[in-house]
Amino acid sequence: NINEETSKNKNYRANATSPDLAIDNGDEFYKRLMEDNPLDQVSITSAILGCIGGISISFLFRCKTISVPIYAIALVTFHLLEYLVTAKYSADKVSVDSFLIFNGTSYLVAHMVAFIEAILEVYFGFAFKRTSVITLIGFFLTLYGQYLRSIAMITAGKSFSHRIAENKKQNHSLVTDGIYAKFRHPSYRGFYLWALGTQILLCNPISFLGFSLILHKFFSARIRCKYTTLFILFSSQVFS
């Protein structure tokens, strides 16, 4: 029934544009959602990540050093959750870029170097690669970092964005409750701990040092920029 189908589409768009998700109206929001989230790109990206995750799980039972496949699983989980959590809790900002796969040249190179270092050090039989206590610490730090990152995104909800907002929208508010009442910049802290945790998991001394320097430089600049924006958009709340 054409009328019933039309009614369903209208209801879907109405729900998608409710205040809990976005401030755009009707067809405008639906159009932007489709343009920024091409089904082919989202499907292919999800499928590739899923395949990598599945293959990595199978290698858990074949590799002498399971930290490498666990690292791959952690990467897949991180990128899938970035998109899924953004889509559910901040739908007006979700796009195919929300997977954060192409998160800058430094990001891609860092993870490639980490994989290479881990494989080479295992191949040449470095004894510290078999240090299970260090690997276990890295594993739990990675889990905690992922938890902190995802909870921060969920708590921020509509106010969360992968890009620093330059203009204040109607649904943009300063979040000070939940995890934000306990930690300053919990999403940054979560990513920082997750990234360093993966290198402890791999027992990668070189990459751990490299990740530390790169992340410190990146977040130092980003936090300064964020504070400037917060001062402009929420000065009365930030300094109250």
Coordinates of N, CA and C in Angstrom, one line a residue:
N1 N 0.8 -1.2 0.0 CA 0.0 0.0 0.0 C 0.9 1.2 0.0
I2 N 0.8 2.1 -1.0 CA 1.6 3.2 -1.2 C 1.4 4.2 -0.1
N3 N 0.2 4.4 0.3 CA -0.1 5.4 1.4 C 0.5 5.0 2.7
E4 N 0.4 3.6 3.0 CA 1.0 3.1 4.2 C 2.5 3.3 4.2
E5 N 3.2 3.0 3.0 CA 4.6 3.1 2.9 C 5.1 4.5 3.1
T6 N 4.3 5.5 2.5 CA 4.6 6.9 2.6 C 4.5 7.3 4.1
S7 N 3.5 6.8 4.8 CA 3.3 7.1 6.2 C 4.4 6.6 7.0
K8 N 4.9 5.4 6.7 CA 6.1 4.8 7.4 C 7.3 5.7 7.2
N9 N 7.6 6.1 6.0 CA 8.8 6.9 5.7 C 8.7 8.3 6.5
K10 N 7.5 8.8 6.5 CA 7.3 10.1 7.2 C 7.6 9.9 8.7
N11 N 7.1 8.8 9.3 CA 7.3 8.5 10.7 C 8.7 8.3 11.0
Y12 N 9.4 7.6 10.1 CA 10.9 7.3 10.3 C 11.6 8.7 10.3
R13 N 11.3 9.5 9.3 CA 12.0 10.8 9.3 C 11.7 11.7 10.5
A14 N 10.5 11.6 11.0 CA 10.1 12.3 12.1 C 10.8 11.9 13.4
N15 N 11.0 10.5 13.5 CA 11.7 10.0 14.6 C 13.2 10.3 14.5
A16 N 13.7 10.3 13.3 CA 15.1 10.6 13.1 C 15.5 12.0 13.4
T17 N 14.5 12.9 13.3 CA 14.7 14.3 13.6 C 14.1 14.8 14.9
S18 N 13.9 13.8 15.8 CA 13.4 14.2 17.1 C 14.5 15.0 17.8
P19 N 14.1 15.8 18.8 CA 15.1 16.6 19.6 C 16.2 15.8 20.2
D20 N 15.9 14.5 20.5 CA 17.0 13.6 21.1 C 18.1 13.3 20.1
L21 N 17.8 13.5 18.8 CA 18.8 13.1 17.8 C 19.4 14.3 17.0
A22 N 18.5 15.2 16.6 CA 19.0 16.3 15.8 C 18.1 17.4 15.8
I23 N 18.5 18.6 15.3 CA 17.7 19.8 15.3 C 17.2 20.0 13.9
D24 N 17.8 19.4 12.9 CA 17.4 19.6 11.5 C 15.9 19.1 11.3
N25 N 15.2 19.5 10.3 CA 13.8 19.1 10.1 C 13.7 18.2 8.9
G26 N 12.8 17.2 9.1 CA 12.3 16.4 8.0 C 13.3 15.9 7.0
D27 N 12.9 16.3 5.7 CA 13.7 15.8 4.6 C 15.1 16.3 4.6
E28 N 15.4 17.5 5.2 CA 16.7 18.0 5.2 C 17.7 17.1 6.0
F29 N 17.2 16.7 7.1 CA 18.1 15.8 7.9 C 18.3 14.4 7.3
Y30 N 17.2 13.9 6.7 CA 17.2 12.6 6.0 C 18.2 12.6 4.8
K31 N 18.1 13.7 4.1 CA 19.0 13.9 2.9 C 20.5 14.0 3.4
R32 N 20.7 14.8 4.4 CA 22.1 14.9 4.9 C 22.6 13.5 5.4
L33 N 21.8 12.8 6.1 CA 22.1 11.5 6.6 C 22.5 10.5 5.5
M34 N 21.8 10.5 4.4 CA 22.1 9.7 3.3 C 23.3 10.1 2.5
E35 N 23.5 11.4 2.4 CA 24.7 11.9 1.7 C 26.0 11.7 2.4
D36 N 25.9 11.8 3.8 CA 27.2 11.6 4.6 C 27.4 10.2 4.9
N37 N 26.4 9.3 4.7 CA 26.5 7.9 5.0 C 26.1 7.0 3.9
P38 N 26.9 7.1 2.7 CA 26.5 6.2 1.6 C 26.5 4.7 2.0
L39 N 25.4 4.1 1.7 CA 25.2 2.7 2.2 C 26.3 1.8 1.7
D40 N 26.8 2.0 0.5 CA 27.9 1.1 0.0 C 29.2 1.3 0.8
Q41 N 29.5 2.5 1.1 CA 30.7 2.8 1.8 C 30.7 2.3 3.3
V42 N 29.5 2.5 3.9 CA 29.3 2.1 5.3 C 29.3 0.6 5.4
S43 N 28.6 -0.1 4.4 CA 28.6 -1.5 4.4 C 29.9 -2.2 4.1
I44 N 30.6 -1.6 3.1 CA 31.9 -2.2 2.8 C 32.9 -2.0 3.9
T45 N 32.9 -0.8 4.5 CA 33.8 -0.6 5.6 C 33.6 -1.5 6.8
S46 N 32.3 -1.7 7.1 CA 31.9 -2.6 8.2 C 32.2 -4.0 7.9
A47 N 32.0 -4.4 6.7 CA 32.4 -5.8 6.3 C 33.8 -6.1 6.3
I48 N 34.7 -5.1 5.9 CA 36.1 -5.3 5.9 C 36.6 -5.4 7.4
L49 N 36.1 -4.5 8.2 CA 36.5 -4.5 9.6 C 36.0 -5.8 10.3
G50 N 34.8 -6.3 9.9 CA 34.3 -7.6 10.4 C 35.2 -8.7 10.0
C51 N 35.6 -8.7 8.8 CA 36.5 -9.8 8.3 C 37.8 -9.8 9.0
I52 N 38.4 -8.6 9.1 CA 39.7 -8.5 9.9 C 39.5 -9.0 11.3
G53 N 38.4 -8.7 11.9 CA 38.2 -9.1 13.3 C 38.0 -10.7 13.3
G54 N 37.3 -11.2 12.4 CA 37.0 -12.7 12.3 C 38.3 -13.4 12.1
I55 N 39.1 -13.0 11.2 CA 40.4 -13.6 10.9 C 41.3 -13.5 12.1
S56 N 41.3 -12.3 12.8 CA 42.2 -12.2 14.0 C 41.8 -13.1 15.1
I57 N 40.5 -13.3 15.2 CA 40.0 -14.3 16.3 C 40.5 -15.7 16.0
S58 N 40.4 -16.0 14.7 CA 40.9 -17.4 14.3 C 42.4 -17.6 14.6
F59 N 43.2 -16.5 14.5 CA 44.6 -16.5 14.7 C 44.9 -16.6 16.2
L60 N 43.9 -16.3 17.1 CA 44.2 -16.5 18.5 C 44.6 -17.9 18.9
F61 N 44.1 -18.9 18.1 CA 44.3 -20.3 18.4 C 45.5 -20.8 17.6
R62 N 46.1 -20.0 16.8 CA 47.2 -20.5 16.0 C 48.6 -19.8 16.3
C63 N 48.5 -18.5 16.8 CA 49.7 -17.8 17.0 C 50.4 -18.1 18.4
K64 N 51.7 -18.2 18.4 CA 52.4 -18.4 19.7 C 52.3 -17.1 20.5
T65 N 52.2 -16.0 19.8 CA 52.1 -14.7 20.5 C 50.7 -14.1 20.2
I66 N 49.8 -14.3 21.1 CA 48.4 -13.9 20.8 C 48.2 -12.4 20.9
S67 N 49.2 -11.6 21.4 CA 49.0 -10.2 21.5 C 48.8 -9.5 20.2
V68 N 49.4 -10.0 19.1 CA 49.2 -9.4 17.8 C 47.7 -9.5 17.3
P69 N 47.1 -10.7 17.3 CA 45.7 -10.8 16.9 C 44.8 -10.0 17.9
I70 N 45.1 -10.0 19.2 CA 44.3 -9.2 20.1 C 44.4 -7.7 19.8
Y71 N 45.6 -7.3 19.4 CA 45.8 -5.9 18.9 C 44.9 -5.6 17.7
A72 N 44.9 -6.5 16.8 CA 44.0 -6.3 15.6 C 42.5 -6.2 16.0
I73 N 42.1 -7.1 16.9 CA 40.7 -7.1 17.4 C 40.4 -5.8 18.1
A74 N 41.4 -5.3 18.9 CA 41.2 -4.0 19.6 C 41.0 -2.9 18.6
L75 N 41.8 -2.9 17.5 CA 41.6 -1.8 16.5 C 40.3 -1.9 15.8
V76 N 39.9 -3.1 15.4 CA 38.6 -3.3 14.7 C 37.4 -2.8 15.7
T77 N 37.5 -3.2 16.9 CA 36.5 -2.9 17.9 C 36.4 -1.3 18.1
F78 N 37.5 -0.7 18.2 CA 37.6 0.8 18.3 C 36.9 1.5 17.2
H79 N 37.2 1.1 16.0 CA 36.7 1.8 14.8 C 35.2 1.5 14.6
L80 N 34.8 0.3 14.9 CA 33.3 0.0 14.7 C 32.5 0.8 15.8
L81 N 33.0 0.8 17.0 CA 32.3 1.5 18.1 C 32.3 3.0 17.9
E82 N 33.3 3.6 17.3 CA 33.3 5.0 17.0 C 32.1 5.4 16.1
Y83 N 31.9 4.5 15.1 CA 30.7 4.8 14.2 C 29.4 4.5 14.8
L84 N 29.3 3.3 15.5 CA 28.1 2.9 16.1 C 27.6 3.8 17.2
V85 N 28.5 4.2 18.1 CA 28.1 5.0 19.2 C 27.7 6.4 18.7
T86 N 28.4 6.9 17.7 CA 28.1 8.2 17.1 C 26.7 8.2 16.4
A87 N 26.5 7.1 15.7 CA 25.2 6.9 15.0 C 24.0 6.9 16.0
K88 N 24.2 6.2 17.1 CA 23.1 6.0 18.1 C 22.9 7.3 18.9
Y89 N 23.9 7.9 19.4 CA 23.8 9.0 20.4 C 24.0 10.4 19.8
S90 N 24.6 10.5 18.6 CA 24.8 11.8 18.0 C 24.5 11.7 16.5
A91 N 23.3 11.3 16.2 CA 23.0 11.0 14.8 C 23.1 12.1 13.8
D92 N 23.0 13.4 14.3 CA 23.0 14.5 13.4 C 24.5 14.8 13.0
K93 N 25.4 14.1 13.6 CA 26.8 14.3 13.2 C 27.5 13.1 12.6
V94 N 26.8 12.0 12.5 CA 27.4 10.8 12.0 C 27.7 10.8 10.5
S95 N 28.8 10.3 10.1 CA 29.1 10.2 8.7 C 30.1 9.0 8.5
V96 N 30.4 8.7 7.3 CA 31.3 7.6 7.1 C 32.6 7.8 7.7
D97 N 33.0 9.1 7.8 CA 34.2 9.5 8.5 C 34.3 9.1 10.0
S98 N 33.1 8.9 10.5 CA 33.0 8.6 12.0 C 33.7 7.3 12.3
F99 N 34.0 6.4 11.3 CA 34.8 5.2 11.6 C 36.2 5.6 12.1
L100 N 36.6 6.8 11.7 CA 38.0 7.3 12.1 C 39.1 6.4 11.5
I101 N 38.9 5.7 10.4 CA 39.9 4.9 9.9 C 41.0 5.7 9.3
F102 N 40.7 6.7 8.5 CA 41.6 7.6 7.9 C 41.8 8.8 8.8
N103 N 42.4 8.6 10.0 CA 42.5 9.6 11.1 C 43.8 10.3 11.0
G104 N 44.2 10.7 9.8 CA 45.5 11.4 9.6 C 46.6 10.4 9.3
T105 N 47.6 10.9 8.6 CA 48.8 10.1 8.2 C 49.5 9.5 9.4
S106 N 49.7 10.4 10.4 CA 50.5 9.9 11.6 C 49.8 8.7 12.2
Y107 N 48.5 8.7 12.3 CA 47.7 7.7 12.9 C 48.0 6.3 12.1
L108 N 47.8 6.4 10.8 CA 48.0 5.2 10.0 C 49.5 4.7 10.1
V109 N 50.4 5.6 10.0 CA 51.8 5.2 10.0 C 52.2 4.6 11.4
A110 N 51.6 5.2 12.5 CA 51.9 4.7 13.8 C 51.5 3.2 14.0
H111 N 50.3 2.9 13.5 CA 49.8 1.6 13.7 C 50.5 0.6 12.8
M112 N 50.9 1.0 11.6 CA 51.7 0.1 10.7 C 53.0 -0.2 11.3
V113 N 53.7 0.8 11.9 CA 55.0 0.6 12.5 C 54.8 -0.3 13.7
A114 N 53.7 -0.1 14.5 CA 53.5 -1.0 15.7 C 53.4 -2.4 15.3
F115 N 52.6 -2.7 14.2 CA 52.5 -4.1 13.7 C 53.8 -4.7 13.3
I116 N 54.6 -3.9 12.5 CA 55.9 -4.3 12.0 C 56.9 -4.6 13.2
E117 N 56.9 -3.7 14.2 CA 57.8 -3.9 15.3 C 57.4 -5.1 16.0
A118 N 56.1 -5.3 16.3 CA 55.7 -6.5 17.0 C 56.1 -7.8 16.3
I119 N 55.9 -7.8 15.0 CA 56.2 -9.1 14.2 C 57.7 -9.3 14.1
L120 N 58.4 -8.3 13.9 CA 59.9 -8.4 13.8 C 60.5 -8.9 15.1
E121 N 60.0 -8.3 16.2 CA 60.6 -8.7 17.5 C 60.2 -10.1 17.9
V122 N 59.0 -10.5 17.5 CA 58.6 -11.9 17.7 C 59.5 -12.8 16.9
Y123 N 59.7 -12.5 15.6 CA 60.5 -13.3 14.7 C 61.9 -13.5 15.2
F124 N 62.5 -12.4 15.7 CA 63.9 -12.5 16.2 C 64.0 -13.0 17.6
G125 N 62.9 -13.4 18.2 CA 62.9 -14.0 19.5 C 63.2 -13.2 20.7
F126 N 62.8 -11.9 20.7 CA 63.1 -11.1 21.9 C 62.4 -11.7 23.1
A127 N 63.1 -11.9 24.2 CA 62.5 -12.5 25.4 C 61.4 -11.7 26.0
F128 N 61.5 -10.4 26.0 CA 60.4 -9.6 26.6 C 59.1 -9.7 26.0
K129 N 59.0 -10.3 24.7 CA 57.8 -10.5 24.1 C 56.9 -11.6 24.7
R130 N 57.6 -12.4 25.5 CA 56.9 -13.5 26.2 C 56.5 -13.1 27.6
T131 N 56.7 -11.8 28.0 CA 56.4 -11.4 29.4 C 54.9 -11.3 29.5
S132 N 54.2 -12.3 30.0 CA 52.8 -12.3 30.1 C 52.2 -11.3 31.0
V133 N 52.9 -10.9 32.1 CA 52.4 -9.9 33.0 C 52.2 -8.6 32.3
I134 N 53.2 -8.1 31.6 CA 53.2 -6.9 30.8 C 52.0 -6.9 29.8
T135 N 51.9 -8.0 29.1 CA 50.8 -8.2 28.1 C 49.5 -8.1 28.8
L136 N 49.3 -8.7 29.9 CA 48.1 -8.6 30.7 C 47.7 -7.2 31.1
I137 N 48.7 -6.5 31.6 CA 48.5 -5.1 32.0 C 48.0 -4.3 30.8
G138 N 48.7 -4.5 29.6 CA 48.3 -3.8 28.4 C 46.9 -4.1 28.0
F139 N 46.5 -5.4 28.1 CA 45.2 -5.8 27.7 C 44.1 -5.1 28.5
F140 N 44.3 -5.1 29.9 CA 43.3 -4.4 30.7 C 43.3 -2.9 30.5
L141 N 44.4 -2.3 30.3 CA 44.5 -0.9 30.0 C 43.8 -0.5 28.7
T142 N 44.0 -1.4 27.7 CA 43.3 -1.2 26.5 C 41.8 -1.3 26.6
L143 N 41.3 -2.3 27.4 CA 39.9 -2.4 27.7 C 39.3 -1.2 28.4
Y144 N 40.1 -0.8 29.4 CA 39.6 0.4 30.2 C 39.6 1.7 29.4
G145 N 40.6 1.8 28.5 CA 40.6 3.0 27.7 C 39.4 3.0 26.7
Q146 N 39.1 1.8 26.2 CA 38.0 1.7 25.2 C 36.6 2.0 26.0
Y147 N 36.5 1.5 27.2 CA 35.3 1.7 28.0 C 35.2 3.2 28.3
L148 N 36.3 3.9 28.7 CA 36.2 5.3 29.0 C 35.8 6.1 27.8
R149 N 36.4 5.8 26.7 CA 36.1 6.5 25.4 C 34.7 6.4 25.1
S150 N 34.1 5.2 25.1 CA 32.8 4.9 24.6 C 31.8 5.5 25.6
I151 N 32.0 5.4 26.9 CA 31.1 6.0 27.9 C 31.1 7.5 27.8
A152 N 32.2 8.1 27.5 CA 32.3 9.6 27.4 C 31.4 10.0 26.2
M153 N 31.5 9.3 25.1 CA 30.7 9.6 23.9 C 29.3 9.4 24.2
I154 N 28.9 8.4 24.9 CA 27.5 8.1 25.2 C 26.9 9.2 26.1
T155 N 27.7 9.6 27.2 CA 27.3 10.6 28.1 C 27.1 11.9 27.5
A156 N 28.1 12.3 26.6 CA 28.0 13.6 25.9 C 26.8 13.6 24.9
G157 N 26.4 12.4 24.4 CA 25.3 12.4 23.5 C 25.3 13.3 22.3
K158 N 24.3 14.1 22.2 CA 24.1 15.1 21.1 C 25.2 16.1 21.1
S159 N 25.9 16.3 22.2 CA 27.0 17.3 22.2 C 28.3 16.8 21.8
F160 N 28.4 15.5 21.6 CA 29.6 14.9 21.1 C 29.9 15.1 19.7
S161 N 31.1 15.4 19.3 CA 31.5 15.5 17.9 C 33.0 15.1 17.8
H162 N 33.3 14.5 16.6 CA 34.7 14.2 16.4 C 35.5 15.5 16.0
R163 N 34.8 16.5 15.6 CA 35.4 17.8 15.3 C 35.0 18.8 16.4
I164 N 36.0 19.6 16.7 CA 35.7 20.7 17.7 C 34.7 21.7 17.1
A165 N 33.6 21.9 17.8 CA 32.5 22.8 17.3 C 33.0 24.2 17.3
E166 N 32.7 24.9 16.2 CA 33.0 26.3 16.1 C 31.8 27.2 16.4
N167 N 30.6 26.6 16.2 CA 29.4 27.4 16.4 C 28.5 26.6 17.3
K168 N 27.8 27.3 18.2 CA 26.9 26.6 19.2 C 25.5 26.4 18.5
K169 N 25.2 25.1 18.5 CA 23.8 24.7 17.9 C 22.8 24.6 19.1
Q170 N 21.6 24.5 18.7 CA 20.5 24.4 19.7 C 20.6 23.2 20.6
N171 N 21.1 22.1 20.1 CA 21.2 20.9 20.9 C 22.6 20.7 21.5
H172 N 23.4 21.8 21.5 CA 24.8 21.7 22.0 C 24.9 22.3 23.4
S173 N 25.3 21.5 24.4 CA 25.4 21.9 25.7 C 26.7 21.5 26.4
L174 N 27.1 22.1 27.4 CA 28.3 21.8 28.1 C 28.0 20.6 29.1
V175 N 28.6 19.5 28.9 CA 28.3 18.3 29.7 C 29.2 18.3 30.9
T176 N 28.6 18.2 32.1 CA 29.4 18.2 33.3 C 29.0 17.1 34.3
D177 N 28.1 16.2 33.8 CA 27.6 15.1 34.7 C 28.2 13.8 34.2
G178 N 27.9 12.7 35.0 CA 28.4 11.4 34.6 C 29.9 11.3 34.7
I179 N 30.5 10.7 33.7 CA 31.9 10.5 33.6 C 32.7 11.9 33.5
Y180 N 32.0 12.9 33.0 CA 32.6 14.2 32.9 C 32.7 14.9 34.2
A181 N 32.0 14.4 35.2 CA 32.1 15.0 36.6 C 33.3 14.4 37.3
K182 N 33.8 13.2 36.8 CA 35.0 12.6 37.4 C 36.3 12.9 36.7
F183 N 36.2 13.0 35.4 CA 37.4 13.2 34.6 C 37.3 14.4 33.7
R184 N 38.4 15.1 33.5 CA 38.4 16.2 32.5 C 38.8 15.6 31.2
H185 N 38.1 15.8 30.1 CA 38.3 15.3 28.8 C 38.3 13.7 28.8
P186 N 37.3 13.1 29.3 CA 37.3 11.6 29.4 C 37.5 10.9 28.0
S187 N 36.9 11.5 27.0 CA 37.0 10.8 25.7 C 38.5 10.8 25.2
Y188 N 39.2 12.0 25.4 CA 40.6 12.1 25.1 C 41.4 11.1 26.0
R189 N 41.1 11.1 27.3 CA 41.8 10.3 28.2 C 41.6 8.8 27.8
G190 N 40.4 8.4 27.4 CA 40.1 7.1 27.0 C 40.9 6.7 25.8
F191 N 41.0 7.5 24.8 CA 41.8 7.2 23.6 C 43.2 7.1 23.9
Y192 N 43.7 8.0 24.8 CA 45.1 8.0 25.2 C 45.5 6.7 25.8
L193 N 44.7 6.3 26.8 CA 45.0 5.1 27.5 C 44.8 3.8 26.6
W194 N 43.8 3.9 25.7 CA 43.6 2.8 24.8 C 44.9 2.6 23.9
A195 N 45.3 3.7 23.3 CA 46.4 3.7 22.4 C 47.7 3.2 23.1
L196 N 48.0 3.7 24.2 CA 49.2 3.3 25.0 C 49.1 1.8 25.5
G197 N 47.8 1.5 25.8 CA 47.6 0.1 26.3 C 47.9 -0.9 25.2
T198 N 47.5 -0.6 24.0 CA 47.8 -1.5 22.9 C 49.3 -1.8 22.7
Q199 N 50.1 -0.8 22.9 CA 51.5 -0.9 22.8 C 52.2 -1.7 23.9
I200 N 51.6 -1.5 25.1 CA 52.0 -2.3 26.3 C 51.6 -3.8 26.0
L201 N 50.4 -3.9 25.5 CA 49.9 -5.3 25.2 C 50.9 -6.0 24.2
L202 N 51.4 -5.3 23.2 CA 52.3 -5.8 22.3 C 53.8 -5.9 22.8
C203 N 54.0 -5.3 23.9 CA 55.4 -5.2 24.5 C 56.3 -4.5 23.4
N204 N 55.8 -3.4 22.9 CA 56.5 -2.6 21.9 C 57.2 -1.4 22.5
P205 N 58.4 -1.5 22.9 CA 59.1 -0.3 23.5 C 59.2 0.9 22.6
I206 N 59.6 0.6 21.3 CA 59.8 1.7 20.4 C 58.5 2.4 20.1
S207 N 57.4 1.6 19.8 CA 56.1 2.2 19.4 C 55.5 2.9 20.6
F208 N 55.7 2.3 21.8 CA 55.2 2.9 23.0 C 55.7 4.4 23.2
L209 N 57.0 4.5 23.0 CA 57.6 5.8 23.1 C 57.1 6.7 22.0
G210 N 57.0 6.2 20.8 CA 56.5 7.0 19.6 C 55.1 7.4 19.8
F211 N 54.2 6.5 20.3 CA 52.8 6.8 20.6 C 52.7 7.9 21.6
S212 N 53.5 7.8 22.7 CA 53.5 8.7 23.8 C 53.7 10.1 23.3
L213 N 54.8 10.3 22.5 CA 55.2 11.6 22.0 C 54.1 12.2 21.0
I214 N 53.6 11.3 20.1 CA 52.7 11.8 19.1 C 51.4 12.2 19.8
L215 N 50.9 11.4 20.7 CA 49.6 11.7 21.4 C 49.7 12.9 22.3
H216 N 50.9 13.0 23.0 CA 51.1 14.2 23.8 C 51.0 15.5 23.0
K217 N 51.7 15.5 21.9 CA 51.7 16.6 21.0 C 50.3 16.9 20.4
F218 N 49.6 15.9 20.0 CA 48.3 16.0 19.4 C 47.3 16.6 20.4
F219 N 47.2 15.9 21.6 CA 46.2 16.3 22.6 C 46.5 17.7 23.3
S220 N 47.8 18.0 23.4 CA 48.1 19.3 23.9 C 47.6 20.4 23.0
A221 N 47.7 20.3 21.7 CA 47.2 21.3 20.8 C 45.7 21.3 20.8
R222 N 45.1 20.1 20.7 CA 43.7 20.0 20.6 C 43.0 20.5 21.9
I223 N 43.5 20.2 23.1 CA 42.9 20.7 24.3 C 43.0 22.2 24.4
R224 N 44.1 22.8 24.0 CA 44.2 24.3 24.0 C 43.1 24.8 23.0
C225 N 42.9 24.2 21.9 CA 41.9 24.7 20.9 C 40.5 24.5 21.5
K226 N 40.3 23.4 22.2 CA 39.0 23.1 22.8 C 38.7 24.1 23.9
Y227 N 39.6 24.5 24.7 CA 39.4 25.4 25.8 C 39.0 26.8 25.2
T228 N 39.7 27.1 24.1 CA 39.4 28.4 23.5 C 37.9 28.4 23.0
T229 N 37.5 27.3 22.4 CA 36.1 27.2 21.9 C 35.2 27.2 23.0
L230 N 35.5 26.5 24.1 CA 34.6 26.4 25.3 C 34.4 27.8 25.9
F231 N 35.5 28.6 25.9 CA 35.4 29.9 26.5 C 34.5 30.8 25.7
I232 N 34.5 30.6 24.3 CA 33.7 31.4 23.4 C 32.2 31.0 23.6
L233 N 32.0 29.7 23.6 CA 30.6 29.2 23.5 C 29.9 29.1 24.9
F234 N 30.7 28.8 25.9 CA 30.1 28.5 27.3 C 30.9 29.3 28.4
S235 N 31.3 30.5 28.1 CA 32.2 31.2 29.1 C 31.5 31.3 30.5
S236 N 30.2 31.6 30.5 CA 29.6 31.7 31.8 C 29.6 30.4 32.6
Q237 N 29.5 29.3 31.9 CA 29.5 28.0 32.6 C 30.9 27.5 32.9
V238 N 31.8 27.7 32.0 CA 33.2 27.2 32.2 C 33.8 27.9 33.4
F239 N 33.6 29.1 33.6 CA 34.3 29.9 34.6 C 33.3 30.3 35.8
S240 N 32.2 29.6 35.9 CA 31.3 29.9 37.0 C 31.7 29.1 38.2

